[in-house]
Amino acid sequence: VVLLDSAAGATVPGLAPAVARYVQRGGGLVLVGDADRLPGLAGLAPARAAGGAPGVGDTSAVRALERVRADAVPLGWSVKDGRRVLAAAARRVGSGRVVQSGHVATWRRRFDPADDAAPAAHQRWWAQLVAAAAYAPAA
């Protein structure tokens, strides 16, 4: 399951408890943007994304992950305002995995007119993020 923002909770009643059960039973969850603020899902998140919206046209905007849980594993770092911040983390919840990214407005990267490789790089980035949450038993 990929949740991009907190609007999903308002759109789908009962979403948070269903997703929490899914993760507990072995499912994968990717939280991006302010999806970590959904009531019922905040307890699953590896951390809490810092507040603040990205600037218009900011293709590298990241909300630093703060209040990181002791069982969380850092997955990626970024530079924000001249300092190194945690940008992605993961943790196990029950039999499942939760991956969280503080990167926001990633779609803007895909449409960067100055970078011909942007669409492929965007696709690879998302594939890696989802793969970190997905689990497939060994064949």
Coordinates of N, CA and C in Angstrom, one line a residue:
V1 N 0.9 -1.2 0.0 CA 0.0 0.0 0.0 C 0.9 1.2 0.0
V2 N 0.6 2.2 -0.9 CA 1.3 3.4 -0.9 C 0.4 4.6 -0.6
L3 N 0.7 5.3 0.5 CA -0.1 6.5 0.9 C 0.7 7.7 0.7
L4 N 0.2 8.7 -0.1 CA 1.0 9.9 -0.4 C 0.7 11.0 0.5
D5 N -0.5 11.1 1.1 CA -0.7 12.2 2.0 C -1.9 11.9 2.9
S6 N -2.2 12.8 3.8 CA -3.2 12.5 4.8 C -4.6 12.5 4.3
A7 N -4.8 13.0 3.0 CA -6.2 13.0 2.4 C -6.8 11.6 2.3
A8 N -5.9 10.6 2.2 CA -6.4 9.3 2.0 C -7.3 8.8 3.1
G9 N -7.0 9.3 4.3 CA -7.8 8.9 5.5 C -9.2 9.5 5.4
A10 N -9.3 10.7 4.9 CA -10.6 11.3 4.8 C -11.4 10.7 3.6
T11 N -10.7 10.3 2.6 CA -11.4 9.7 1.4 C -11.9 8.3 1.6
V12 N -11.2 7.5 2.3 CA -11.6 6.1 2.5 C -11.8 5.9 4.0
P13 N -13.1 5.9 4.5 CA -13.4 5.6 5.9 C -12.9 4.2 6.3
G14 N -12.3 4.2 7.5 CA -11.8 2.9 8.0 C -10.5 2.4 7.3
L15 N -9.9 3.3 6.6 CA -8.6 3.0 5.9 C -7.5 2.6 6.9
A16 N -7.3 3.5 7.9 CA -6.2 3.3 8.8 C -6.2 1.9 9.5
P17 N -7.3 1.5 10.1 CA -7.4 0.2 10.8 C -7.1 -1.0 9.8
A18 N -7.7 -0.9 8.6 CA -7.5 -1.9 7.6 C -6.0 -2.0 7.2
V19 N -5.4 -0.9 7.0 CA -4.0 -0.9 6.6 C -3.1 -1.4 7.7
A20 N -3.4 -1.0 8.9 CA -2.7 -1.5 10.1 C -2.7 -3.0 10.2
R21 N -3.9 -3.6 10.0 CA -4.1 -5.0 10.1 C -3.3 -5.7 9.0
Y22 N -3.4 -5.1 7.8 CA -2.6 -5.6 6.6 C -1.1 -5.7 6.9
V23 N -0.6 -4.6 7.4 CA 0.8 -4.6 7.8 C 1.2 -5.6 8.9
Q24 N 0.4 -5.6 9.9 CA 0.6 -6.6 11.0 C 0.7 -8.0 10.5
R25 N 0.0 -8.3 9.5 CA -0.1 -9.7 8.9 C 0.9 -9.9 7.8
G26 N 1.8 -9.0 7.6 CA 2.9 -9.2 6.6 C 2.9 -8.3 5.4
G27 N 2.0 -7.4 5.3 CA 1.9 -6.5 4.2 C 2.9 -5.4 4.3
G28 N 3.1 -4.7 3.1 CA 4.1 -3.6 3.1 C 3.3 -2.2 3.0
L29 N 3.9 -1.2 3.6 CA 3.3 0.1 3.6 C 4.4 1.1 3.3
V30 N 4.1 2.0 2.3 CA 5.0 3.2 2.0 C 4.2 4.4 2.4
L31 N 4.8 5.2 3.3 CA 4.2 6.5 3.7 C 5.1 7.6 3.1
V32 N 4.4 8.6 2.4 CA 5.1 9.7 1.8 C 4.4 11.0 2.1
G33 N 5.1 12.1 2.2 CA 4.4 13.3 2.5 C 3.9 13.3 3.9
D34 N 2.7 13.8 4.2 CA 2.2 13.8 5.5 C 1.2 12.7 5.8
A35 N 1.4 11.6 5.1 CA 0.6 10.4 5.4 C 0.9 9.8 6.8
D36 N 2.0 10.1 7.3 CA 2.3 9.7 8.7 C 1.5 10.3 9.7
R37 N 0.7 11.3 9.3 CA -0.1 12.0 10.3 C -1.5 11.5 10.4
L38 N -1.8 10.5 9.5 CA -3.1 9.9 9.6 C -3.4 9.2 10.9
P39 N -4.5 9.5 11.6 CA -4.8 8.9 12.8 C -4.8 7.4 12.6
G40 N -4.2 6.6 13.5 CA -4.2 5.2 13.3 C -3.0 4.6 12.6
L41 N -2.3 5.5 11.8 CA -1.1 5.1 11.1 C 0.2 5.7 11.6
A42 N 0.0 6.8 12.4 CA 1.2 7.4 13.0 C 2.0 6.4 13.8
G43 N 1.3 5.5 14.5 CA 2.0 4.5 15.3 C 2.8 3.5 14.5
L44 N 2.5 3.4 13.2 CA 3.3 2.4 12.4 C 4.5 3.1 11.8
A45 N 4.5 4.4 11.6 CA 5.6 5.1 10.9 C 6.9 5.0 11.7
P46 N 8.0 4.8 10.9 CA 9.4 4.8 11.5 C 9.7 6.1 12.2
A47 N 9.1 7.2 11.8 CA 9.5 8.5 12.4 C 8.3 9.5 12.1
R48 N 8.5 10.7 12.4 CA 7.5 11.8 12.2 C 8.2 12.8 11.2
A49 N 7.5 13.1 10.1 CA 8.0 14.0 9.1 C 7.9 15.4 9.7
A50 N 8.9 16.2 9.6 CA 8.8 17.6 10.0 C 7.8 18.4 9.2
G51 N 7.3 19.4 9.8 CA 6.2 20.2 9.1 C 6.8 21.1 8.1
G52 N 6.0 21.9 7.4 CA 6.4 22.8 6.4 C 6.2 22.3 5.0
A53 N 5.7 23.1 4.2 CA 5.5 22.7 2.8 C 6.7 23.1 1.9
P54 N 6.9 22.4 0.8 CA 8.0 22.7 -0.1 C 7.7 24.0 -0.8
G55 N 8.7 24.7 -1.3 CA 8.5 25.9 -2.1 C 8.0 25.5 -3.5
V56 N 7.4 26.4 -4.2 CA 6.9 26.2 -5.5 C 8.1 25.9 -6.4
G57 N 8.0 24.8 -7.2 CA 9.1 24.4 -8.1 C 10.3 23.7 -7.4
D58 N 10.2 23.5 -6.1 CA 11.3 22.8 -5.4 C 11.2 21.3 -5.7
T59 N 12.1 20.8 -6.6 CA 12.1 19.4 -7.0 C 12.9 18.5 -6.0
S60 N 13.6 19.1 -5.0 CA 14.3 18.3 -4.1 C 13.8 18.5 -2.7
A61 N 12.6 18.9 -2.5 CA 12.0 19.2 -1.2 C 12.0 17.9 -0.4
V62 N 12.4 18.1 0.9 CA 12.4 16.9 1.8 C 11.9 17.4 3.2
R63 N 11.1 16.7 3.8 CA 10.7 16.9 5.2 C 11.6 16.0 6.0
A64 N 12.4 16.5 6.8 CA 13.3 15.7 7.6 C 12.5 14.8 8.5
L65 N 12.9 13.5 8.6 CA 12.3 12.6 9.5 C 12.8 12.8 10.9
E66 N 11.9 13.1 11.9 CA 12.3 13.4 13.2 C 11.7 12.4 14.2
R67 N 12.0 12.4 15.4 CA 11.5 11.5 16.4 C 11.5 10.1 15.9
V68 N 12.7 9.7 15.5 CA 12.8 8.3 14.9 C 12.7 7.3 15.9
R69 N 12.0 6.2 15.7 CA 11.8 5.1 16.6 C 13.1 4.3 16.7
A70 N 13.2 3.8 17.9 CA 14.5 3.0 18.2 C 14.7 1.8 17.3
D71 N 13.6 1.2 16.8 CA 13.7 0.1 15.9 C 13.7 0.4 14.4
A72 N 13.7 1.7 14.1 CA 13.8 2.1 12.7 C 15.2 2.0 12.1
V73 N 15.2 1.7 10.8 CA 16.5 1.6 10.1 C 16.6 2.8 9.1
P74 N 17.6 3.6 9.2 CA 17.8 4.7 8.2 C 18.0 4.1 6.8
L75 N 17.3 4.7 5.8 CA 17.5 4.2 4.4 C 18.1 5.3 3.5
G76 N 18.0 6.5 3.9 CA 18.5 7.6 3.0 C 18.6 8.9 3.8
W77 N 19.6 9.7 3.3 CA 19.8 11.0 3.9 C 19.7 12.0 2.8
S78 N 19.5 13.3 3.2 CA 19.4 14.4 2.2 C 20.0 15.6 2.9
V79 N 20.2 16.7 2.2 CA 20.7 17.9 2.7 C 19.6 18.9 2.6
K80 N 19.3 19.5 3.8 CA 18.2 20.5 3.8 C 18.8 21.7 4.7
D81 N 18.7 22.9 4.1 CA 19.2 24.1 4.8 C 20.6 23.9 5.3
G82 N 21.4 23.2 4.4 CA 22.8 23.1 4.8 C 23.2 22.0 5.8
R83 N 22.2 21.2 6.2 CA 22.5 20.2 7.2 C 22.0 18.8 6.7
R84 N 22.6 17.8 7.1 CA 22.3 16.4 6.7 C 21.1 16.0 7.6
V85 N 20.0 15.5 6.9 CA 18.8 15.1 7.6 C 18.4 13.7 7.1
L86 N 17.7 13.0 8.0 CA 17.2 11.7 7.6 C 16.0 11.9 6.6
A87 N 16.1 11.3 5.5 CA 15.0 11.4 4.4 C 14.2 10.2 4.2
A88 N 14.7 9.0 4.7 CA 13.9 7.8 4.5 C 14.3 6.8 5.6
A89 N 13.3 6.1 6.1 CA 13.6 5.1 7.1 C 12.5 4.0 7.0
A90 N 12.8 2.8 7.6 CA 11.9 1.7 7.6 C 11.9 1.0 8.9
R91 N 10.9 0.2 9.2 CA 10.8 -0.6 10.4 C 9.8 -1.7 10.1
R92 N 10.0 -2.8 10.9 CA 9.1 -3.9 10.9 C 8.0 -3.6 11.9
V93 N 6.8 -4.0 11.5 CA 5.6 -3.9 12.3 C 4.9 -5.2 12.2
G94 N 4.9 -6.0 13.3 CA 4.3 -7.3 13.2 C 5.1 -8.1 12.2
S95 N 4.4 -8.7 11.2 CA 5.1 -9.4 10.1 C 5.4 -8.6 8.9
G96 N 5.0 -7.3 8.9 CA 5.1 -6.4 7.8 C 6.2 -5.4 7.9
R97 N 6.3 -4.6 6.9 CA 7.3 -3.6 6.8 C 6.7 -2.2 6.5
V98 N 7.2 -1.2 7.1 CA 6.7 0.2 6.8 C 7.9 1.0 6.4
V99 N 7.8 1.6 5.2 CA 8.9 2.5 4.7 C 8.3 3.9 4.6
Q100 N 9.1 4.9 5.1 CA 8.7 6.2 5.1 C 9.7 7.1 4.4
S101 N 9.2 8.0 3.6 CA 10.0 9.0 2.9 C 9.6 10.4 3.2
G102 N 10.5 11.2 3.5 CA 10.2 12.6 3.7 C 10.2 13.5 2.4
H103 N 10.6 12.8 1.3 CA 10.6 13.5 0.0 C 9.2 13.9 -0.4
V104 N 9.0 15.1 -0.8 CA 7.6 15.6 -1.2 C 7.7 16.1 -2.6
A105 N 6.6 16.1 -3.3 CA 6.5 16.6 -4.7 C 7.5 15.9 -5.6
T106 N 7.6 14.6 -5.4 CA 8.6 13.8 -6.3 C 8.2 13.8 -7.7
W107 N 6.9 14.0 -8.0 CA 6.5 14.1 -9.4 C 7.2 15.2 -10.2
R108 N 7.6 16.3 -9.5 CA 8.2 17.4 -10.1 C 9.6 16.9 -10.7
R109 N 10.3 16.0 -10.0 CA 11.5 15.5 -10.6 C 11.4 14.8 -11.9
R110 N 10.3 14.1 -12.1 CA 10.0 13.4 -13.3 C 9.9 14.3 -14.5
F111 N 9.4 15.5 -14.3 CA 9.1 16.5 -15.4 C 10.2 17.5 -15.5
D112 N 11.4 17.3 -14.9 CA 12.5 18.3 -15.0 C 12.9 18.4 -16.5
P113 N 12.7 19.6 -17.1 CA 13.0 19.7 -18.5 C 14.5 19.8 -18.8
A114 N 15.3 20.0 -17.7 CA 16.8 20.0 -17.9 C 17.4 18.7 -17.8
D115 N 16.6 17.6 -17.5 CA 17.2 16.3 -17.3 C 16.5 15.3 -18.1
D116 N 17.1 14.8 -19.2 CA 16.4 13.8 -20.1 C 16.3 12.4 -19.3
A117 N 17.1 12.2 -18.3 CA 17.0 10.9 -17.6 C 16.1 11.0 -16.4
A118 N 15.4 12.1 -16.2 CA 14.5 12.3 -15.1 C 13.4 11.3 -15.0
P119 N 12.7 11.0 -16.1 CA 11.6 10.0 -15.9 C 12.1 8.6 -15.5
A120 N 13.2 8.1 -16.0 CA 13.8 6.8 -15.6 C 14.3 6.9 -14.2
A121 N 14.9 8.0 -13.8 CA 15.4 8.1 -12.4 C 14.3 8.1 -11.4
H122 N 13.2 8.8 -11.8 CA 12.0 8.9 -10.9 C 11.4 7.5 -10.8
Q123 N 11.3 6.7 -11.9 CA 10.8 5.4 -11.8 C 11.7 4.5 -11.0
R124 N 13.0 4.6 -11.1 CA 13.9 3.7 -10.3 C 13.7 4.1 -8.8
W125 N 13.6 5.4 -8.5 CA 13.5 5.8 -7.1 C 12.2 5.2 -6.5
W126 N 11.1 5.3 -7.2 CA 9.9 4.7 -6.6 C 10.0 3.2 -6.5
A127 N 10.6 2.6 -7.5 CA 10.7 1.1 -7.5 C 11.5 0.7 -6.2
Q128 N 12.6 1.4 -5.9 CA 13.4 1.1 -4.8 C 12.6 1.3 -3.5
L129 N 11.8 2.4 -3.4 CA 11.1 2.7 -2.2 C 10.0 1.6 -2.0
V130 N 9.3 1.2 -3.0 CA 8.3 0.1 -2.9 C 8.9 -1.2 -2.6
A131 N 10.0 -1.5 -3.2 CA 10.7 -2.8 -3.0 C 11.2 -2.9 -1.5
A132 N 11.5 -1.8 -0.9 CA 12.0 -1.9 0.5 C 10.8 -2.3 1.4
A133 N 9.6 -2.0 1.0 CA 8.4 -2.3 1.8 C 7.8 -3.7 1.5
A134 N 8.1 -4.1 0.2 CA 7.5 -5.4 -0.3 C 8.3 -6.5 0.3
Y135 N 7.6 -7.6 0.4 CA 8.3 -8.9 0.8 C 7.8 -10.0 0.0
A136 N 8.7 -10.7 -0.5 CA 8.4 -11.9 -1.3 C 9.2 -13.1 -0.7
P137 N 8.6 -14.1 -0.3 CA 9.3 -15.3 0.2 C 10.2 -15.9 -0.8
A138 N 11.3 -16.4 -0.4 CA 12.3 -17.1 -1.3 C 11.6 -18.2 -2.0
A139 N 11.9 -18.4 -3.3 CA 11.2 -19.4 -4.0 C 11.9 -20.8 -3.8

